[in-house]
Amino acid sequence: MAQLQLNNIVKRFGPVEVLKQINLHIQDGEFVVFVGPSGCGKSTLLRIIAGLETQTSGEVRIGERDVSDLAPSDRGIAMVFQSYALYPHLSVRGNISLGLKQAKTPQNIIDERVEYAANMLALTDLLERKPAELSGGQRQRVAIGRAIVREPDVFLFDEPLSNLDAALRSSVRHDLAKLHKNLNATMVYVTHDQVEAMTLADRIVVMAGGVIQQVGSPRELYEDPQNRFVAGFIGSPKMNFVPAIDGPNGSEIAAEGEASSYELGLRPEHLSLRDADHPEGEPGVVQFSEYLGSESFSLVALDKGHQVLVRHSPHEIWNIDQPVKVIQIRDGYRFDRDGKRI
Ligand SMILES: Nc1ncnc2c1ncn2[C@@H]1O[C@H](COP(=O)(O)OP(=O)(O)OP(=O)(O)O)[C@@H](O)[C@H]1O
Ligand SMILES: [Mg+2]
């Protein structure tokens, strides 16, 4: 296994700069997840690490080596894609061992590694089946097995679970977490899924517009976002943002059109609902309420003109068009005009 270093990586496609001075140091054995909006450059960065794309400038180091000019096959990496593209005419065993066969690995070593990977991924009983005879989750595990037997220094995953349904996703996600623990491997993982990012990552890298916005543990990013973008991106449902001014009792939400001095970020769980005759809080009217079993969310249109989503107990019932008061039960986050955390 190995550490991975990205130094001043820039990538241009023609005139368009899609990666701008990316600097990142991933520790040996670390699980790092890239997140960010579509088109922000996550896959491009992963492909540059893999050697499937060439950076315009900058350096990729794996272990102690500068691999910038090496072919993908010489970098000690294995990549797993969203479309796992198994060979339909080969058995599971054939698919997993193909790369090793092509590299002329001795048969006894191939057998040993296939057995090890199949065991880890619960594929032992399926080794002689063809891909068509497997479920989506099983196929995805075969694609991961194909990566494991190559014993790479670094695993690269580009949205490997996004073709799976919710139940399979969470079961293969648990497999991946176990795999990381067993192999103690360095893993870089791209996803759109908040739950995958929060649960798998040692550190999350939030990207936007080809720039790293923040790097930190899931808890750091959720509790201590450095800017409005990260605050809004990490967390589902999203943080509420309202213009605010400092009042006699702390921050006050500004009315629409009124001058504000900063923006207040309030997560749905920072807010709570009270009846309209409650002495405190911002008056508003419930727009809709969503019951999810273990929790509920209600969207409230404040009289001041903004809408906020409030998380509350599923036992509280709030009805559409009901007047309410929204109270703040925890301090929010403050952002200046440039979106920087104050
Ligand atoms: N071969 C290419 N030629 C020109 N532009 C490209 C090429 N590949 C990617 N791009 C552009 O680079 C930007 C980054 O693309 P990339 O695939 O890295 O985004 P992403 O973050 O992986 O997005 P998604 O979440 O949708 O997969 C996009 O604007 C994309 O259109
Ligand atoms: Mg992508």
PDB file of N, CA, C and O in Angstrom, residues 82 137 159-176 189 191-196 200:
ATOM      1  N   GLN A  82     -18.313   2.746 -12.548  1.00  0.00           N
ATOM      2  CA  GLN A  82     -19.766   2.603 -12.395  1.00  0.00           C
ATOM      3  C   GLN A  82     -20.293   1.489 -13.301  1.00  0.00           C
ATOM      4  O   GLN A  82     -21.085   0.650 -12.888  1.00  0.00           O
ATOM      5  N   GLY A 137     -25.630  -6.551  -7.557  1.00  0.00           N
ATOM      6  CA  GLY A 137     -24.665  -6.416  -6.460  1.00  0.00           C
ATOM      7  C   GLY A 137     -23.538  -7.433  -6.579  1.00  0.00           C
ATOM      8  O   GLY A 137     -22.379  -7.132  -6.309  1.00  0.00           O
ATOM      9  N   GLU A 159     -17.853   6.160  -8.610  1.00  0.00           N
ATOM     10  CA  GLU A 159     -19.276   5.876  -8.414  1.00  0.00           C
ATOM     11  C   GLU A 159     -19.608   4.404  -8.621  1.00  0.00           C
ATOM     12  O   GLU A 159     -20.479   4.071  -9.428  1.00  0.00           O
ATOM     13  N   PRO A 160     -18.942   3.509  -7.895  1.00  0.00           N
ATOM     14  CA  PRO A 160     -19.102   2.083  -8.194  1.00  0.00           C
ATOM     15  C   PRO A 160     -20.480   1.531  -7.841  1.00  0.00           C
ATOM     16  O   PRO A 160     -20.844   0.482  -8.341  1.00  0.00           O
ATOM     17  N   LEU A 161     -21.240   2.244  -7.017  1.00  0.00           N
ATOM     18  CA  LEU A 161     -22.510   1.670  -6.564  1.00  0.00           C
ATOM     19  C   LEU A 161     -23.728   2.334  -7.175  1.00  0.00           C
ATOM     20  O   LEU A 161     -24.860   1.968  -6.857  1.00  0.00           O
ATOM     21  N   SER A 162     -23.515   3.294  -8.079  1.00  0.00           N
ATOM     22  CA  SER A 162     -24.669   4.108  -8.479  1.00  0.00           C
ATOM     23  C   SER A 162     -25.652   3.368  -9.393  1.00  0.00           C
ATOM     24  O   SER A 162     -26.757   3.840  -9.606  1.00  0.00           O
ATOM     25  N   ASN A 163     -25.261   2.193  -9.908  1.00  0.00           N
ATOM     26  CA  ASN A 163     -26.224   1.411 -10.698  1.00  0.00           C
ATOM     27  C   ASN A 163     -27.074   0.471  -9.852  1.00  0.00           C
ATOM     28  O   ASN A 163     -27.921  -0.242 -10.375  1.00  0.00           O
ATOM     29  N   LEU A 164     -26.808   0.455  -8.551  1.00  0.00           N
ATOM     30  CA  LEU A 164     -27.491  -0.530  -7.703  1.00  0.00           C
ATOM     31  C   LEU A 164     -28.698   0.097  -7.012  1.00  0.00           C
ATOM     32  O   LEU A 164     -28.734   1.299  -6.778  1.00  0.00           O
ATOM     33  N   ASP A 165     -29.673  -0.726  -6.659  1.00  0.00           N
ATOM     34  CA  ASP A 165     -30.816  -0.182  -5.924  1.00  0.00           C
ATOM     35  C   ASP A 165     -30.422   0.054  -4.466  1.00  0.00           C
ATOM     36  O   ASP A 165     -29.341  -0.335  -4.032  1.00  0.00           O
ATOM     37  N   ALA A 166     -31.301   0.722  -3.716  1.00  0.00           N
ATOM     38  CA  ALA A 166     -30.930   1.227  -2.393  1.00  0.00           C
ATOM     39  C   ALA A 166     -30.444   0.119  -1.458  1.00  0.00           C
ATOM     40  O   ALA A 166     -29.434   0.277  -0.762  1.00  0.00           O
ATOM     41  N   ALA A 167     -31.121  -1.029  -1.461  1.00  0.00           N
ATOM     42  CA  ALA A 167     -30.759  -2.100  -0.527  1.00  0.00           C
ATOM     43  C   ALA A 167     -29.381  -2.669  -0.882  1.00  0.00           C
ATOM     44  O   ALA A 167     -28.527  -2.879  -0.013  1.00  0.00           O
ATOM     45  N   LEU A 168     -29.163  -2.900  -2.189  1.00  0.00           N
ATOM     46  CA  LEU A 168     -27.877  -3.441  -2.625  1.00  0.00           C
ATOM     47  C   LEU A 168     -26.747  -2.462  -2.361  1.00  0.00           C
ATOM     48  O   LEU A 168     -25.651  -2.840  -1.968  1.00  0.00           O
ATOM     49  N   ARG A 169     -27.032  -1.193  -2.595  1.00  0.00           N
ATOM     50  CA  ARG A 169     -26.050  -0.163  -2.341  1.00  0.00           C
ATOM     51  C   ARG A 169     -25.534  -0.246  -0.927  1.00  0.00           C
ATOM     52  O   ARG A 169     -24.349  -0.189  -0.678  1.00  0.00           O
ATOM     53  N   SER A 170     -26.477  -0.363   0.015  1.00  0.00           N
ATOM     54  CA  SER A 170     -26.003  -0.332   1.388  1.00  0.00           C
ATOM     55  C   SER A 170     -25.290  -1.629   1.722  1.00  0.00           C
ATOM     56  O   SER A 170     -24.322  -1.626   2.465  1.00  0.00           O
ATOM     57  N   SER A 171     -25.686  -2.761   1.108  1.00  0.00           N
ATOM     58  CA  SER A 171     -24.959  -3.983   1.449  1.00  0.00           C
ATOM     59  C   SER A 171     -23.562  -3.985   0.823  1.00  0.00           C
ATOM     60  O   SER A 171     -22.589  -4.362   1.483  1.00  0.00           O
ATOM     61  N   VAL A 172     -23.423  -3.512  -0.429  1.00  0.00           N
ATOM     62  CA  VAL A 172     -22.078  -3.468  -1.024  1.00  0.00           C
ATOM     63  C   VAL A 172     -21.225  -2.392  -0.333  1.00  0.00           C
ATOM     64  O   VAL A 172     -20.012  -2.537  -0.193  1.00  0.00           O
ATOM     65  N   ARG A 173     -21.894  -1.331   0.142  1.00  0.00           N
ATOM     66  CA  ARG A 173     -21.166  -0.300   0.904  1.00  0.00           C
ATOM     67  C   ARG A 173     -20.534  -0.902   2.152  1.00  0.00           C
ATOM     68  O   ARG A 173     -19.381  -0.634   2.469  1.00  0.00           O
ATOM     69  N   HIS A 174     -21.295  -1.751   2.842  1.00  0.00           N
ATOM     70  CA  HIS A 174     -20.721  -2.407   4.018  1.00  0.00           C
ATOM     71  C   HIS A 174     -19.569  -3.324   3.622  1.00  0.00           C
ATOM     72  O   HIS A 174     -18.560  -3.404   4.320  1.00  0.00           O
ATOM     73  N   ASP A 175     -19.722  -4.014   2.465  1.00  0.00           N
ATOM     74  CA  ASP A 175     -18.623  -4.859   1.976  1.00  0.00           C
ATOM     75  C   ASP A 175     -17.362  -4.024   1.747  1.00  0.00           C
ATOM     76  O   ASP A 175     -16.254  -4.453   2.063  1.00  0.00           O
ATOM     77  N   LEU A 176     -17.558  -2.831   1.178  1.00  0.00           N
ATOM     78  CA  LEU A 176     -16.404  -1.981   0.884  1.00  0.00           C
ATOM     79  C   LEU A 176     -15.713  -1.508   2.160  1.00  0.00           C
ATOM     80  O   LEU A 176     -14.486  -1.459   2.225  1.00  0.00           O
ATOM     81  N   TYR A 189     -12.297   7.432  -3.708  1.00  0.00           N
ATOM     82  CA  TYR A 189     -13.657   7.016  -4.060  1.00  0.00           C
ATOM     83  C   TYR A 189     -14.475   8.249  -4.451  1.00  0.00           C
ATOM     84  O   TYR A 189     -14.531   9.225  -3.706  1.00  0.00           O
ATOM     85  N   THR A 191     -18.191   9.790  -5.333  1.00  0.00           N
ATOM     86  CA  THR A 191     -19.620   9.470  -5.207  1.00  0.00           C
ATOM     87  C   THR A 191     -20.476  10.728  -5.188  1.00  0.00           C
ATOM     88  O   THR A 191     -20.000  11.822  -4.893  1.00  0.00           O
ATOM     89  N   HIS A 192     -21.758  10.546  -5.517  1.00  0.00           N
ATOM     90  CA  HIS A 192     -22.766  11.599  -5.361  1.00  0.00           C
ATOM     91  C   HIS A 192     -23.562  11.377  -4.096  1.00  0.00           C
ATOM     92  O   HIS A 192     -24.402  12.185  -3.739  1.00  0.00           O
ATOM     93  N   ASP A 193     -23.331  10.228  -3.462  1.00  0.00           N
ATOM     94  CA  ASP A 193     -24.203   9.783  -2.386  1.00  0.00           C
ATOM     95  C   ASP A 193     -23.653  10.260  -1.034  1.00  0.00           C
ATOM     96  O   ASP A 193     -22.562   9.885  -0.625  1.00  0.00           O
ATOM     97  N   GLN A 194     -24.436  11.096  -0.356  1.00  0.00           N
ATOM     98  CA  GLN A 194     -24.008  11.665   0.930  1.00  0.00           C
ATOM     99  C   GLN A 194     -23.726  10.576   1.953  1.00  0.00           C
ATOM    100  O   GLN A 194     -22.770  10.659   2.714  1.00  0.00           O
ATOM    101  N   VAL A 195     -24.579   9.549   1.963  1.00  0.00           N
ATOM    102  CA  VAL A 195     -24.420   8.503   2.974  1.00  0.00           C
ATOM    103  C   VAL A 195     -23.118   7.745   2.736  1.00  0.00           C
ATOM    104  O   VAL A 195     -22.365   7.467   3.675  1.00  0.00           O
ATOM    105  N   GLU A 196     -22.839   7.420   1.475  1.00  0.00           N
ATOM    106  CA  GLU A 196     -21.568   6.749   1.179  1.00  0.00           C
ATOM    107  C   GLU A 196     -20.394   7.603   1.619  1.00  0.00           C
ATOM    108  O   GLU A 196     -19.450   7.112   2.245  1.00  0.00           O
ATOM    109  N   LEU A 200     -18.130   6.057   4.620  1.00  0.00           N
ATOM    110  CA  LEU A 200     -16.919   5.361   4.187  1.00  0.00           C
ATOM    111  C   LEU A 200     -15.649   6.165   4.442  1.00  0.00           C
ATOM    112  O   LEU A 200     -14.583   5.606   4.684  1.00  0.00           O
TER     113      LEU A 200
END
